[in-house]
Short mmCIF file of C-alpha atoms and ligand atoms in Angstrom, two decimals:
data_model
loop_
_atom_site.label_atom_id
_atom_site.label_comp_id
_atom_site.label_asym_id
_atom_site.label_seq_id
_atom_site.Cartn_x
_atom_site.Cartn_y
_atom_site.Cartn_z
CA MET K 13 -2.91 185.38 135.26
CA LYS K 14 -2.11 182.61 137.03
CA ASN K 15 -0.61 184.01 140.59
CA LYS K 16 -3.88 185.87 141.25
CA ILE K 17 -5.07 186.19 145.13
CA ARG K 18 -8.75 186.40 146.04
CA ILE K 19 -9.69 189.15 148.47
CA ALA K 20 -13.50 188.74 149.99
CA ILE K 21 -13.87 192.33 151.04
CA GLN K 22 -17.41 192.91 153.09
CA LYS K 23 -20.24 193.63 149.75
CA SER K 24 -22.48 196.24 152.33
CA GLY K 25 -22.00 197.38 155.19
CA ARG K 26 -19.58 199.42 157.70
CA LEU K 27 -17.09 198.08 156.29
CA HIS K 28 -17.57 198.46 152.59
CA GLU K 29 -16.26 201.51 151.32
CA GLU K 30 -12.85 201.61 153.53
CA SER K 31 -11.72 198.19 152.40
CA VAL K 32 -12.61 198.92 148.86
CA SER K 33 -10.64 202.44 149.22
CA LEU K 34 -8.27 200.65 151.16
CA LEU K 35 -7.39 198.99 147.84
CA LYS K 36 -7.13 201.50 146.03
CA SER K 37 -5.00 203.74 148.55
CA CYS K 38 -2.63 201.00 147.35
CA GLY K 39 -2.59 201.85 144.04
CA ILE K 40 -4.96 199.37 143.21
CA GLU K 41 -7.89 200.40 140.53
CA LEU K 42 -10.70 197.52 140.04
CA ASN K 43 -12.71 196.67 137.76
CA ASN K 44 -16.84 199.52 137.66
CA GLY K 45 -19.44 197.19 139.37
CA VAL K 46 -18.46 196.49 142.97
CA ASN K 47 -21.67 195.79 143.71
CA LYS K 48 -21.47 192.53 142.04
CA LEU K 49 -20.68 189.48 143.81
CA LYS K 50 -16.88 189.03 142.07
CA THR K 51 -14.27 191.65 140.12
CA GLU K 52 -11.11 192.16 139.67
CA ALA K 53 -8.36 194.32 139.49
CA LEU K 54 -6.96 196.12 136.51
CA ASN K 55 -3.90 196.38 137.35
CA PHE K 56 -2.75 193.85 140.03
CA PRO K 57 -3.51 190.10 140.20
CA LEU K 58 -6.56 190.15 142.43
CA GLU K 59 -9.50 189.58 141.56
CA ILE K 60 -12.86 190.14 144.64
CA LEU K 61 -15.78 188.37 145.95
CA LEU K 62 -17.53 190.71 147.80
CA LEU K 63 -19.72 188.28 150.89
CA ARG K 64 -21.69 188.71 153.79
CA ASP K 65 -19.13 189.60 156.31
CA ASP K 66 -19.82 186.91 158.58
CA ASP K 67 -18.09 184.77 155.76
CA ILE K 68 -15.78 185.42 155.23
CA PRO K 69 -13.47 183.57 157.83
CA GLN K 70 -15.23 180.03 156.08
CA TYR K 71 -14.16 181.58 152.36
CA VAL K 72 -10.66 181.89 153.96
CA LEU K 73 -10.48 179.12 155.72
CA ASP K 74 -12.40 176.67 152.47
CA GLY K 75 -9.57 178.35 150.00
CA VAL K 76 -12.19 179.90 147.50
CA ALA K 77 -10.56 183.07 149.02
CA ASP K 78 -7.35 183.40 149.99
CA ILE K 79 -7.41 186.45 151.16
CA GLY K 80 -9.80 188.12 153.90
CA ILE K 81 -10.93 191.77 155.65
CA VAL K 82 -13.25 191.43 158.01
CA GLY K 83 -13.81 192.58 161.51
CA GLU K 84 -11.85 190.95 164.38
CA ASN K 85 -14.46 190.49 167.08
CA VAL K 86 -16.20 188.13 163.19
CA LEU K 87 -12.84 186.91 163.08
CA LEU K 88 -12.84 186.07 166.56
CA GLU K 89 -16.65 184.87 166.56
CA SER K 90 -16.24 181.95 163.46
CA ALA K 91 -13.25 180.79 166.09
CA GLN K 92 -11.47 179.80 162.30
CA ASP K 93 -7.37 179.77 163.71
CA LEU K 94 -6.02 181.27 160.60
CA PRO K 95 -3.65 184.00 160.07
CA ILE K 96 -4.27 187.96 160.56
CA ARG K 97 -1.69 189.24 158.28
CA ALA K 98 -2.35 192.83 159.32
CA LYS K 99 -4.35 195.33 161.14
CA LEU K 100 -6.30 198.12 158.95
CA GLY K 101 -6.99 200.36 161.77
CA PHE K 102 -10.91 200.85 160.37
CA GLY K 103 -13.82 199.74 161.17
CA ARG K 104 -12.68 199.59 165.14
CA CYS K 105 -15.56 199.30 167.52
CA ARG K 106 -15.40 197.03 171.02
CA LEU K 107 -17.35 193.99 172.31
CA SER K 108 -19.61 194.98 175.42
CA ILE K 109 -22.06 193.86 178.07
CA ALA K 110 -25.04 196.23 178.33
CA PHE K 111 -27.06 196.65 181.02
CA PRO K 112 -30.35 198.63 182.54
CA LYS K 113 -29.49 202.22 182.71
CA SER K 114 -32.06 201.59 185.66
CA GLU K 115 -30.70 199.18 187.22
CA SER K 116 -27.76 199.28 189.63
CA TYR K 117 -24.46 196.88 188.16
CA GLU K 118 -21.65 195.72 190.91
CA GLY K 119 -19.88 194.10 188.58
CA LEU K 120 -19.99 190.62 186.92
CA GLU K 121 -22.10 189.16 189.73
CA SER K 122 -24.78 191.25 188.52
CA LEU K 123 -24.93 188.37 185.44
CA GLN K 124 -25.14 186.04 188.13
CA GLY K 125 -27.75 184.18 186.55
CA LYS K 126 -28.88 186.37 184.02
CA ARG K 127 -30.68 186.22 180.69
CA ILE K 128 -27.89 187.93 177.96
CA ALA K 129 -28.70 188.63 174.15
CA SER K 130 -26.13 188.48 171.92
CA SER K 131 -25.08 187.28 168.04
CA TYR K 132 -21.47 186.77 169.44
CA PRO K 133 -22.17 183.70 172.19
CA ASN K 134 -19.16 182.41 171.55
CA LEU K 135 -16.75 185.00 172.30
CA LEU K 136 -19.49 185.97 175.02
CA GLY K 137 -20.30 182.23 176.20
CA GLY K 138 -15.56 182.08 176.53
CA TYR K 139 -16.25 185.19 179.06
CA LEU K 140 -18.12 184.61 181.24
CA SER K 141 -17.12 181.22 182.08
CA SER K 142 -13.47 182.50 182.04
CA ASN K 143 -15.26 184.57 184.89
CA SER K 144 -17.32 181.57 186.45
CA ILE K 145 -19.92 183.68 185.79
CA GLN K 146 -23.47 181.17 184.66
CA ALA K 147 -25.50 182.94 182.73
CA ASP K 148 -28.70 182.25 180.03
CA ILE K 149 -26.87 183.33 176.35
CA HIS K 150 -30.21 184.22 174.50
CA GLN K 151 -28.62 184.13 170.72
CA ILE K 152 -30.29 186.85 168.12
CA SER K 153 -29.31 188.02 164.69
CA GLY K 154 -30.17 191.76 165.28
CA SER K 155 -31.43 194.61 166.81
CA VAL K 156 -29.62 192.96 169.49
CA GLU K 157 -30.07 196.71 172.05
CA ILE K 158 -33.83 196.64 172.04
CA ALA K 159 -33.30 193.09 173.83
CA PRO K 160 -34.14 194.23 177.77
CA GLY K 161 -36.65 196.32 176.70
CA ILE K 162 -38.89 193.72 175.25
CA GLY K 163 -38.24 191.42 178.05
CA LEU K 164 -36.25 189.11 175.94
CA ALA K 165 -33.48 189.37 178.44
CA ASP K 166 -32.04 191.20 181.03
CA ALA K 167 -28.67 192.10 179.72
CA ILE K 168 -27.18 192.59 175.99
CA CYS K 169 -23.93 191.91 174.28
CA ASP K 170 -22.85 193.26 170.84
CA LEU K 171 -21.09 195.81 169.33
CA VAL K 172 -20.04 199.02 170.40
CA SER K 173 -19.15 202.88 168.68
CA SER K 174 -20.36 205.82 169.51
CA GLY K 175 -22.53 204.33 172.20
CA SER K 176 -25.17 206.40 171.08
CA THR K 177 -27.56 203.38 170.51
CA LEU K 178 -26.97 202.29 174.45
CA LEU K 179 -27.68 205.16 175.33
CA THR K 180 -30.38 206.05 172.95
CA ASN K 181 -32.02 202.25 174.87
CA GLY K 182 -31.26 203.19 178.33
CA LEU K 183 -28.31 200.76 177.98
CA GLN K 184 -25.02 201.20 180.40
CA GLU K 185 -21.99 199.47 179.00
CA VAL K 186 -20.54 197.85 181.70
CA GLU K 187 -17.46 195.16 180.96
CA THR K 188 -15.82 195.27 177.64
CA ILE K 189 -14.79 191.29 175.83
CA LEU K 190 -12.62 192.44 173.22
CA ARG K 191 -11.67 195.52 171.12
CA SER K 192 -11.74 195.15 167.41
CA GLU K 193 -10.38 196.40 163.53
CA ALA K 194 -10.85 194.85 160.37
CA VAL K 195 -7.61 192.96 159.19
CA LEU K 196 -6.69 191.24 156.40
CA ILE K 197 -7.01 187.34 157.34
CA SER K 198 -5.14 184.89 155.06
CA GLY K 199 -5.65 180.95 154.19
CA ARG K 200 -3.00 179.20 156.57
CA GLU K 201 -0.89 177.23 153.14
CA LEU K 202 -0.98 180.31 149.89
CA SER K 203 1.99 178.50 147.54
CA THR K 204 4.80 180.20 146.89
CA SER K 205 3.17 182.83 144.06
CA LYS K 206 0.59 182.85 145.45
CA SER K 207 2.19 185.01 148.83
CA GLU K 208 4.89 186.73 146.44
CA VAL K 209 1.61 187.99 145.95
CA LEU K 210 0.11 188.89 149.99
CA ASP K 211 2.75 189.97 150.06
CA GLN K 212 3.60 193.05 147.34
CA LEU K 213 0.04 194.20 148.97
CA LEU K 214 0.96 193.94 152.04
CA PHE K 215 3.61 195.71 151.45
CA ARG K 216 1.30 198.74 149.72
CA ILE K 217 -1.14 198.16 152.81
CA ALA K 218 2.30 199.10 155.24
CA ALA K 219 3.01 201.81 152.96
CA VAL K 220 0.13 203.53 152.20
CA ARG K 221 -0.78 202.74 156.86
CA ARG K 222 2.89 203.86 157.57
CA ALA K 223 2.20 207.38 155.23
CA LYS K 224 -1.33 208.14 157.04
CA ARG K 225 0.15 208.24 160.94
CA ASN K 226 3.33 210.86 159.62
CA LYS K 227 2.66 214.21 157.30
CA TYR K 228 5.78 216.03 156.53
CA ILE K 229 6.70 218.45 158.30
CA LEU K 230 8.92 221.93 156.23
CA LEU K 231 9.67 225.03 158.66
CA ASN K 232 12.62 228.10 158.97
CA ALA K 233 15.28 227.74 161.22
CA PRO K 234 17.53 230.36 162.45
CA ASN K 235 20.69 228.84 162.14
CA GLU K 236 21.88 229.29 165.31
CA ARG K 237 19.07 226.78 167.02
CA LEU K 238 19.62 224.90 163.71
CA GLU K 239 21.57 221.91 166.76
CA ALA K 240 17.74 222.78 169.10
CA ILE K 241 14.50 222.25 166.18
CA CYS K 242 16.83 218.88 165.03
CA ASP K 243 17.27 217.29 168.15
CA ILE K 244 13.62 217.88 168.23
CA LEU K 245 12.76 216.03 164.94
CA PRO K 246 13.97 212.63 164.44
CA GLY K 247 12.71 212.85 160.72
CA MET K 248 13.38 209.24 158.64
CA LYS K 249 16.86 209.43 158.69
CA SER K 250 17.71 211.97 159.85
CA PRO K 251 16.42 216.09 159.25
CA THR K 252 17.05 217.35 155.39
CA ILE K 253 18.56 220.82 155.69
CA LEU K 254 18.58 224.03 153.09
CA PRO K 255 20.19 226.44 153.50
CA LEU K 256 17.12 229.25 152.69
CA ALA K 257 18.40 232.81 150.28
CA SER K 258 18.05 235.20 152.92
CA GLU K 259 21.16 234.79 154.88
CA GLY K 260 21.15 232.68 159.03
CA TRP K 261 17.63 230.88 157.89
CA SER K 262 17.87 227.92 157.07
CA SER K 263 15.25 225.15 155.78
CA VAL K 264 14.40 221.44 157.35
CA HIS K 265 12.34 219.28 156.59
CA SER K 266 11.35 216.08 158.35
CA VAL K 267 8.80 213.39 159.45
CA VAL K 268 7.36 213.98 161.64
CA ALA K 269 4.59 211.10 163.00
CA GLU K 270 0.63 212.68 164.15
CA ASP K 271 0.56 210.85 167.62
CA ASP K 272 3.26 213.81 169.26
CA PHE K 273 2.24 216.52 165.97
CA TRP K 274 1.20 219.13 168.27
CA ASN K 275 3.69 218.44 170.98
CA ILE K 276 6.23 218.82 168.20
CA ILE K 277 4.72 221.98 166.76
CA ALA K 278 4.72 222.98 170.26
CA ALA K 279 8.67 222.47 170.99
CA LEU K 280 9.54 223.77 167.29
CA LYS K 281 7.78 227.25 167.51
CA ALA K 282 9.43 227.10 171.39
CA GLU K 283 13.10 227.26 169.81
CA GLY K 284 12.63 230.16 166.87
CA ALA K 285 10.72 227.92 164.31
CA LYS K 286 9.22 230.20 162.08
CA GLY K 287 6.68 229.40 158.91
CA ILE K 288 5.88 225.77 159.69
CA LEU K 289 3.93 223.53 156.92
CA VAL K 290 2.51 220.34 157.45
CA VAL K 291 1.96 217.88 154.55
CA PRO K 292 0.30 214.31 153.82
CA ILE K 293 2.40 211.95 152.89
CA GLU K 294 0.47 209.26 150.52
CA LYS K 295 3.51 206.48 150.81
CA MET K 296 6.03 205.66 153.15
CA ILE K 297 8.60 202.89 152.66
CA VAL K 298 11.20 202.50 154.69
O1 PRT A 23 -24.24 192.65 155.77
P1 PRT A 23 -23.30 191.52 156.82
O2 PRT A 23 -23.24 191.13 158.00
O3 PRT A 23 -21.98 191.82 156.16
O4 PRT A 23 -23.73 193.09 157.76
P2 PRT A 23 -23.63 193.17 158.97
O5 PRT A 23 -24.26 193.90 159.60
O6 PRT A 23 -23.26 192.29 159.89
O7 PRT A 23 -22.57 193.96 159.55
P3 PRT A 23 -21.62 195.27 159.61
O8 PRT A 23 -22.10 195.94 158.51
O9 PRT A 23 -22.72 196.26 160.87
O10 PRT A 23 -20.49 195.67 160.21
C1 PRT A 23 -18.93 194.58 160.03
C2 PRT A 23 -18.23 195.15 160.93
O11 PRT A 23 -18.25 196.55 161.08
C3 PRT A 23 -18.44 194.25 162.11
O12 PRT A 23 -18.37 193.08 162.59
C4 PRT A 23 -17.07 195.56 162.66
O13 PRT A 23 -16.34 194.67 163.12
C5 PRT A 23 -17.47 197.24 162.20
N1 PRT A 23 -17.98 197.59 163.27
C6 PRT A 23 -17.29 198.68 163.96
C7 PRT A 23 -19.38 198.03 164.00
C8 PRT A 23 -19.58 198.80 165.20
N2 PRT A 23 -17.94 199.63 164.68
C9 PRT A 23 -21.24 199.07 164.70
N3 PRT A 23 -20.88 199.98 165.53
N4 PRT A 23 -20.34 196.83 163.31
C10 PRT A 23 -21.62 196.98 164.08
N5 PRT A 23 -21.87 198.15 165.38
C11 PRT A 23 -22.91 197.95 164.56
C12 PRT A 23 -23.52 197.87 166.72
O14 PRT A 23 -24.31 196.11 166.50
C13 PRT A 23 -25.17 198.36 167.56
O15 PRT A 23 -26.05 197.91 166.90
O16 PRT A 23 -23.61 200.01 165.38
C14 PRT A 23 -24.41 199.37 166.91
C15 PRT A 23 -23.64 200.80 167.67
O17 PRT A 23 -22.92 202.31 166.36
P4 PRT A 23 -22.99 203.19 168.30
O18 PRT A 23 -22.10 204.02 167.15
O19 PRT A 23 -24.76 203.87 168.27
O20 PRT A 23 -22.26 203.01 169.92
ZN1 ZN A 24 -22.63 190.06 158.86
#
């Protein structure tokens, strides 16, 4: 297929499973064997390259892959100027500076002249210099959190999600440099036919992500409260109202965002809504 596009995803690690499951939830069936270097989609013009996450920006830049899924942290550290085509909502973490708990931290000045271990020398260097801090960045590629304990550094700069790694190593998070999530990046100049395939993929991703953020809600309402209930429920256009077999009641269907979901339920109950059902949405096309 001549307009096939190539996506680079992480071979194994924190982003692998969710990258694969995002593609699957977009209706894309993968040939078995995501353990290989390369695999193919069976029902979509897509080839999948399985790589180390750090290599993905360069592969996309070189055009070996047309698009890729990578943490924003890796993209920004690579300093490759590649467009982010979609934020994907998984792999969330922050890049933070952490300092030994046993020492008092009094703001960025406490880092002046210190040795900071990190796998993110570019992002850390940029942050320190924009805050006029002179520190010695010690670049290491793994187990950054043990560096202060073994006397290799005075502080670290690393990714944090739950914070438990810092805690078990006697460190406290003191500055956040970046908030990151997985993103879909693309090359700067895709051919028209590849751009069309990418647009189809982005359309599906948007539908899947929107569906995840919303729920379908069904409830029964006394007719005299319908107006108040419809005011609470925005719906995609407006709620659907169907008469119930029992006189004076209607069934109301709508879509609500997960963010204000519980507040909406409370307001609906207060207006006399009964038999509220909440159903996940698989795809949502607006
Ligand atoms: O082999 P490859 O090079 O592909 O993988 P990798 O080992 O470099 O990366 P991997 O799989 O660990 O992470 C891939 C991506 O997941 C990162 O680039 C981030 O975008 C994202 N991500 C999200 C994280 C974390 N959360 C995370 N917590 N990446 C790493 N961590 C590590 C962190 O470095 C620290 O060691 O987890 C530890 C902290 O976790 P908490 O929960 O204790 O705070
Ligand atoms: Zn890596």
